[in-house]
């Protein structure tokens, strides 16, 4: 809880500005590496975060004494559960977008440094529970040999971006995170959807 709600609203608005500036820079980088259509995914995140209804509701919660992080999380989680409840894959994808946006905003508000995939060394296979569009946007195709995720589908934004960047990718690999450790050798076939961990 917070007592100085005005200062907290200001803190939230500053975080939104930083988020929008960062995401716009990522979208520009993606436009150059993958194309205009792919950059629209991140531009959509900016539109979502600038949505007057969403911002208005978050600010109302802050006015009622919640800190910015709690208010943001409450609103984002409401949208995530709403989008996840549908049978439509494209609407479900919106839930992944809101999750991505929530993580980035919380990182800004909490002062947590996000992992920069742009720093991955040559020959890296990126292994993740789920790759968000903002994470994928930082990938340098010349350094990343492949992408493997535990979650996601053919129409997930990370899969679309991986195709645009021409990086082999395999998504929806069950129990992936328990089987792969940093430093493992990974062989993957993006066409067949096959992943070998530490092959002999």
Coordinates of C-alpha atoms in Angstrom, one line a residue:
X1 CA 0.0 0.0 0.0
X2 CA 1.0 3.6 -0.6
X3 CA 0.1 6.8 1.1
X4 CA 1.3 9.4 -1.4
X5 CA -0.9 8.3 -4.3
X6 CA -0.1 11.3 -6.5
X7 CA 3.6 10.4 -6.4
X8 CA 2.7 6.8 -7.2
X9 CA 0.6 7.7 -10.2
X10 CA 3.5 9.8 -11.4
X11 CA 5.9 6.9 -10.9
X12 CA 3.5 4.6 -13.0
X13 CA 3.2 7.2 -15.8
X14 CA 7.0 7.5 -15.9
X15 CA 7.3 3.8 -16.2
X16 CA 4.7 3.8 -19.1
X17 CA 6.8 6.4 -20.9
X18 CA 10.0 4.4 -20.5
X19 CA 8.2 1.2 -21.6
X20 CA 6.9 2.9 -24.7
X21 CA 10.3 4.4 -25.6
X22 CA 12.1 1.1 -25.1
X23 CA 9.5 -0.8 -27.1
X24 CA 9.5 1.7 -29.9
X25 CA 13.3 1.3 -30.1
X26 CA 12.9 -2.5 -30.2
X27 CA 10.2 -2.2 -32.9
X28 CA 12.6 -0.1 -35.0
X29 CA 15.4 -2.7 -34.6
X30 CA 12.9 -5.5 -35.5
X31 CA 11.8 -3.6 -38.6
X32 CA 15.4 -3.6 -39.8
X33 CA 16.1 -7.2 -39.0
X34 CA 12.8 -9.0 -39.7
X35 CA 10.4 -6.5 -41.4
X36 CA 7.5 -4.0 -40.9
X37 CA 4.8 -6.7 -40.3
X38 CA 6.8 -8.3 -37.5
X39 CA 7.5 -4.9 -35.8
X40 CA 3.7 -4.3 -35.6
X41 CA 3.6 -7.0 -32.8
X42 CA 5.7 -4.7 -30.6
X43 CA 3.9 -1.6 -31.8
X44 CA 0.7 -3.3 -30.6
X45 CA 2.2 -3.6 -27.1
X46 CA 2.7 0.2 -27.0
X47 CA -1.0 0.7 -28.0
X48 CA -2.1 -1.7 -25.3
X49 CA 0.0 0.1 -22.6
X50 CA -1.4 3.4 -23.7
X51 CA -5.0 2.2 -23.7
X52 CA -7.0 4.8 -21.7
X53 CA -9.2 2.2 -20.1
X54 CA -6.3 0.1 -18.8
X55 CA -4.3 3.1 -17.6
X56 CA -7.4 4.7 -16.0
X57 CA -8.2 1.5 -14.1
X58 CA -4.6 1.1 -12.9
X59 CA -4.6 4.7 -11.7
X60 CA -7.9 4.2 -9.9
X61 CA -6.4 1.3 -8.0
X62 CA -3.4 3.4 -7.1
X63 CA -5.7 6.2 -6.0
X64 CA -7.3 3.6 -3.7
X65 CA -3.9 3.0 -2.0
X66 CA -2.3 0.2 -4.1
X67 CA 1.3 0.5 -5.2
X68 CA 1.9 0.7 -9.0
X69 CA 3.2 -2.8 -9.3
X70 CA 0.2 -4.4 -7.5
X71 CA -2.3 -2.3 -9.6
X72 CA -0.6 -3.1 -12.9
X73 CA -0.4 -6.8 -12.0
X74 CA -4.1 -6.9 -11.0
X75 CA -5.3 -5.4 -14.3
X76 CA -2.9 -7.4 -16.5
X77 CA -3.9 -10.7 -14.8
X78 CA -7.5 -9.8 -15.4
X79 CA -6.9 -9.4 -19.1
X80 CA -4.7 -12.5 -19.2
X81 CA -7.3 -14.8 -17.7
X82 CA -10.0 -13.2 -19.9
X83 CA -8.0 -13.8 -23.2
X84 CA -6.8 -17.3 -22.0
X85 CA -10.4 -18.4 -21.4
X86 CA -11.3 -18.3 -25.2
X87 CA -11.0 -21.2 -27.7
X88 CA -9.6 -18.9 -30.3
X89 CA -5.8 -19.2 -30.7
X90 CA -5.4 -15.6 -31.9
X91 CA -7.2 -14.3 -28.8
X92 CA -5.2 -16.5 -26.6
X93 CA -2.1 -14.9 -28.2
X94 CA -3.3 -11.6 -26.7
X95 CA -2.8 -13.2 -23.3
X96 CA 0.9 -13.8 -24.2
X97 CA 1.2 -10.1 -25.3
X98 CA -0.2 -8.9 -22.0
X99 CA 2.1 -11.2 -20.0
X100 CA 5.1 -9.8 -22.0
X101 CA 3.9 -6.2 -21.4
X102 CA 3.4 -7.0 -17.6
X103 CA 6.9 -8.4 -17.2
X104 CA 8.5 -5.5 -19.0
X105 CA 6.6 -2.9 -17.0
X106 CA 7.3 -4.7 -13.7
X107 CA 11.0 -4.8 -14.6
X108 CA 10.9 -1.0 -15.1
X109 CA 8.9 -0.3 -11.9
X110 CA 11.1 -2.6 -9.8
X111 CA 14.4 -1.6 -11.4
X112 CA 15.2 -5.2 -12.4
X113 CA 17.5 -5.6 -15.4
X114 CA 16.0 -7.8 -18.1
X115 CA 18.1 -10.5 -19.8
X116 CA 19.4 -9.1 -23.1
X117 CA 19.4 -11.8 -25.8
X118 CA 21.3 -9.4 -28.0
X119 CA 24.4 -10.3 -25.9
X120 CA 24.1 -14.0 -26.7
X121 CA 27.4 -15.3 -28.2
X122 CA 27.6 -16.9 -31.7
X123 CA 26.2 -20.4 -32.0
X124 CA 23.7 -20.0 -29.1
X125 CA 20.5 -22.0 -29.0
X126 CA 18.0 -20.1 -26.9
X127 CA 16.0 -22.3 -24.6
X128 CA 13.1 -20.8 -22.7
X129 CA 9.8 -21.7 -21.1
X130 CA 8.3 -19.1 -23.4
X131 CA 9.9 -16.5 -25.7
X132 CA 8.1 -13.2 -25.6
X133 CA 8.0 -10.8 -28.6
X134 CA 10.1 -8.3 -26.8
X135 CA 12.8 -10.9 -26.0
X136 CA 12.8 -12.2 -29.6
X137 CA 13.1 -8.7 -30.9
X138 CA 16.6 -8.5 -29.3
X139 CA 17.9 -11.6 -31.0
X140 CA 20.8 -11.2 -33.4
X141 CA 20.2 -13.8 -36.1
X142 CA 23.9 -14.2 -36.8
X143 CA 24.5 -15.2 -33.2
X144 CA 21.4 -17.4 -32.5
X145 CA 21.5 -20.8 -34.2
X146 CA 18.1 -21.9 -32.9
X147 CA 15.2 -21.4 -30.5
X148 CA 13.5 -24.1 -28.4
X149 CA 10.5 -23.3 -26.1
X150 CA 8.4 -25.3 -23.7
X151 CA 5.2 -23.3 -24.5
X152 CA 3.8 -21.7 -27.6
X153 CA 2.3 -22.8 -31.0
X154 CA 2.8 -22.2 -34.7
X155 CA 1.0 -18.9 -34.5
X156 CA 2.7 -17.7 -31.4
X157 CA 4.5 -14.4 -31.9
X158 CA 7.9 -15.9 -31.1
X159 CA 7.4 -18.6 -33.8
X160 CA 6.3 -15.9 -36.3
X161 CA 9.4 -13.8 -35.4
X162 CA 11.7 -16.8 -35.5
X163 CA 10.4 -17.5 -39.1
X164 CA 10.9 -13.9 -40.1
X165 CA 14.5 -13.9 -38.7
X166 CA 15.0 -17.3 -40.5
X167 CA 16.1 -19.0 -37.2
X168 CA 15.2 -22.7 -36.8
X169 CA 12.7 -23.1 -33.9
X170 CA 10.9 -25.8 -32.1
X171 CA 8.0 -24.9 -29.8
X172 CA 5.8 -26.7 -27.3
X173 CA 8.5 -29.2 -26.1
X174 CA 7.1 -30.8 -22.9
X175 CA 9.2 -30.6 -19.7
X176 CA 12.0 -28.9 -21.6
X177 CA 13.3 -26.7 -18.8
X178 CA 13.9 -29.7 -16.5
X179 CA 16.1 -31.4 -19.2
X180 CA 18.3 -28.7 -20.5
X181 CA 21.1 -27.0 -18.7
X182 CA 23.3 -24.1 -19.7
X183 CA 26.2 -25.4 -21.8
X184 CA 24.4 -28.5 -23.2
X185 CA 24.9 -29.2 -26.9
X186 CA 21.6 -29.0 -28.7
X187 CA 20.7 -30.2 -32.2
X188 CA 17.3 -29.2 -33.5
X189 CA 15.4 -29.7 -36.7
X190 CA 12.9 -26.8 -37.1
X191 CA 11.2 -28.6 -40.1
X192 CA 10.6 -31.8 -38.3
X193 CA 10.1 -30.3 -34.8
X194 CA 12.8 -32.6 -33.3
X195 CA 15.3 -31.6 -30.5
X196 CA 18.3 -33.7 -29.3
X197 CA 19.9 -32.7 -26.0
X198 CA 23.6 -33.6 -25.6
X199 CA 23.6 -36.2 -28.4
X200 CA 26.5 -38.7 -28.5

